């Protein structure tokens, strides 16, 4: 059963690197997604790491977004669920396709 299983974990809530105007670090871009399953090409981190220097931060206080979460969901839909491209629009409205190909699954 594990070969036919994919568990995707994500959150819509992130923390900022630097404090906001009220001294908190809530509502930032910083986040992570995790996939687990029998065919998941695991043991590696996908994406880019621009670092924590001020020039690398979005608006000088937040992690830069380097991977669109919809690219990961679309990859799971296509490679694991074998849904056709035509199904993407109903699941991910306004999504026009991945900005880059992700190598998330073994053949």
mmCIF file of C-alpha atoms in Angstrom:
data_model
loop_
_atom_site.group_PDB
_atom_site.id
_atom_site.type_symbol
_atom_site.label_atom_id
_atom_site.label_comp_id
_atom_site.label_asym_id
_atom_site.label_seq_id
_atom_site.Cartn_x
_atom_site.Cartn_y
_atom_site.Cartn_z
ATOM 1 C CA UNK A 1 0.000 0.000 0.000
ATOM 2 C CA UNK A 2 2.906 2.386 0.715
ATOM 3 C CA UNK A 3 3.832 2.390 -2.997
ATOM 4 C CA UNK A 4 0.350 3.772 -3.752
ATOM 5 C CA UNK A 5 0.414 6.365 -0.966
ATOM 6 C CA UNK A 6 1.490 10.009 -0.893
ATOM 7 C CA UNK A 7 1.162 12.107 2.236
ATOM 8 C CA UNK A 8 1.515 15.854 1.672
ATOM 9 C CA UNK A 9 1.976 18.169 4.643
ATOM 10 C CA UNK A 10 1.863 21.931 4.293
ATOM 11 C CA UNK A 11 0.782 24.986 6.194
ATOM 12 C CA UNK A 12 -0.571 28.315 5.031
ATOM 13 C CA UNK A 13 1.001 30.079 8.014
ATOM 14 C CA UNK A 14 4.594 31.242 8.000
ATOM 15 C CA UNK A 15 6.883 33.338 10.167
ATOM 16 C CA UNK A 16 8.932 36.324 9.087
ATOM 17 C CA UNK A 17 12.686 36.472 9.648
ATOM 18 C CA UNK A 18 12.542 40.023 11.001
ATOM 19 C CA UNK A 19 9.907 41.500 13.301
ATOM 20 C CA UNK A 20 6.930 43.305 11.863
ATOM 21 C CA UNK A 21 5.632 46.727 12.946
ATOM 22 C CA UNK A 22 4.014 45.339 16.103
ATOM 23 C CA UNK A 23 7.089 43.376 17.170
ATOM 24 C CA UNK A 24 5.788 39.992 16.012
ATOM 25 C CA UNK A 25 6.893 37.537 13.357
ATOM 26 C CA UNK A 26 3.512 36.293 12.161
ATOM 27 C CA UNK A 27 2.062 36.086 8.647
ATOM 28 C CA UNK A 28 5.315 35.558 6.790
ATOM 29 C CA UNK A 29 6.157 33.615 3.664
ATOM 30 C CA UNK A 30 8.525 31.227 5.434
ATOM 31 C CA UNK A 31 7.110 27.739 5.138
ATOM 32 C CA UNK A 32 7.834 24.164 4.205
ATOM 33 C CA UNK A 33 6.044 21.342 2.401
ATOM 34 C CA UNK A 34 6.815 17.691 3.001
ATOM 35 C CA UNK A 35 5.958 14.635 0.938
ATOM 36 C CA UNK A 36 6.179 11.025 2.068
ATOM 37 C CA UNK A 37 5.289 7.852 0.216
ATOM 38 C CA UNK A 38 6.648 4.781 -1.479
ATOM 39 C CA UNK A 39 7.429 6.451 -4.817
ATOM 40 C CA UNK A 40 8.460 9.828 -3.398
ATOM 41 C CA UNK A 41 12.023 10.715 -4.365
ATOM 42 C CA UNK A 42 12.924 11.480 -0.775
ATOM 43 C CA UNK A 43 16.033 12.254 1.142
ATOM 44 C CA UNK A 44 16.549 15.620 -0.492
ATOM 45 C CA UNK A 45 15.394 19.201 -0.292
ATOM 46 C CA UNK A 46 13.838 20.615 -3.452
ATOM 47 C CA UNK A 47 13.971 24.323 -4.045
ATOM 48 C CA UNK A 48 16.457 27.107 -3.659
ATOM 49 C CA UNK A 49 17.911 28.701 -0.551
ATOM 50 C CA UNK A 50 18.614 32.395 -1.108
ATOM 51 C CA UNK A 51 19.801 32.873 2.476
ATOM 52 C CA UNK A 52 18.885 35.221 5.293
ATOM 53 C CA UNK A 53 20.854 38.304 4.356
ATOM 54 C CA UNK A 54 18.714 41.451 4.110
ATOM 55 C CA UNK A 55 19.158 41.703 0.329
ATOM 56 C CA UNK A 56 17.836 38.135 -0.069
ATOM 57 C CA UNK A 57 14.669 38.794 1.966
ATOM 58 C CA UNK A 58 11.334 39.845 0.530
ATOM 59 C CA UNK A 59 10.603 43.395 1.685
ATOM 60 C CA UNK A 60 13.741 43.159 3.832
ATOM 61 C CA UNK A 61 12.131 40.960 6.466
ATOM 62 C CA UNK A 62 10.603 37.860 4.898
ATOM 63 C CA UNK A 63 11.844 34.703 3.194
ATOM 64 C CA UNK A 64 11.708 34.858 -0.575
ATOM 65 C CA UNK A 65 9.285 32.437 -2.211
ATOM 66 C CA UNK A 66 11.315 30.108 -4.421
ATOM 67 C CA UNK A 67 8.758 27.361 -5.097
ATOM 68 C CA UNK A 68 5.085 27.836 -5.907
ATOM 69 C CA UNK A 69 3.127 25.376 -3.735
ATOM 70 C CA UNK A 70 0.859 24.771 -6.719
ATOM 71 C CA UNK A 71 3.836 23.292 -8.619
ATOM 72 C CA UNK A 72 4.130 20.620 -5.926
ATOM 73 C CA UNK A 73 0.374 19.929 -5.838
ATOM 74 C CA UNK A 74 0.249 19.764 -9.650
ATOM 75 C CA UNK A 75 3.160 17.315 -9.654
ATOM 76 C CA UNK A 76 1.344 15.057 -7.173
ATOM 77 C CA UNK A 77 -1.844 15.291 -9.240
ATOM 78 C CA UNK A 78 -0.074 14.438 -12.499
ATOM 79 C CA UNK A 79 2.509 11.886 -11.387
ATOM 80 C CA UNK A 80 0.753 10.154 -8.500
ATOM 81 C CA UNK A 81 -2.962 10.585 -9.160
ATOM 82 C CA UNK A 82 -2.414 10.532 -12.942
ATOM 83 C CA UNK A 83 -4.911 13.337 -13.487
ATOM 84 C CA UNK A 84 -4.897 14.960 -16.937
ATOM 85 C CA UNK A 85 -3.751 18.546 -17.415
ATOM 86 C CA UNK A 86 -7.377 19.506 -18.027
ATOM 87 C CA UNK A 87 -8.158 18.682 -14.365
ATOM 88 C CA UNK A 88 -5.597 21.181 -13.061
ATOM 89 C CA UNK A 89 -7.827 24.207 -13.703
ATOM 90 C CA UNK A 90 -10.670 22.830 -11.600
ATOM 91 C CA UNK A 91 -8.387 21.966 -8.669
ATOM 92 C CA UNK A 92 -6.026 24.957 -8.963
ATOM 93 C CA UNK A 93 -8.030 27.851 -10.489
ATOM 94 C CA UNK A 94 -5.872 30.395 -12.287
ATOM 95 C CA UNK A 95 -2.829 28.109 -12.303
ATOM 96 C CA UNK A 96 -1.189 27.981 -15.719
ATOM 97 C CA UNK A 97 1.329 25.234 -15.071
ATOM 98 C CA UNK A 98 4.633 24.705 -13.311
ATOM 99 C CA UNK A 99 7.347 27.320 -13.535
ATOM 100 C CA UNK A 100 9.841 24.456 -13.425
ATOM 101 C CA UNK A 101 9.716 20.679 -13.396
ATOM 102 C CA UNK A 102 10.127 19.026 -10.036
ATOM 103 C CA UNK A 103 11.682 15.572 -9.670
ATOM 104 C CA UNK A 104 9.469 14.424 -6.787
ATOM 105 C CA UNK A 105 8.706 10.807 -7.763
ATOM 106 C CA UNK A 106 10.626 7.720 -8.777
ATOM 107 C CA UNK A 107 9.515 5.988 -11.956
#
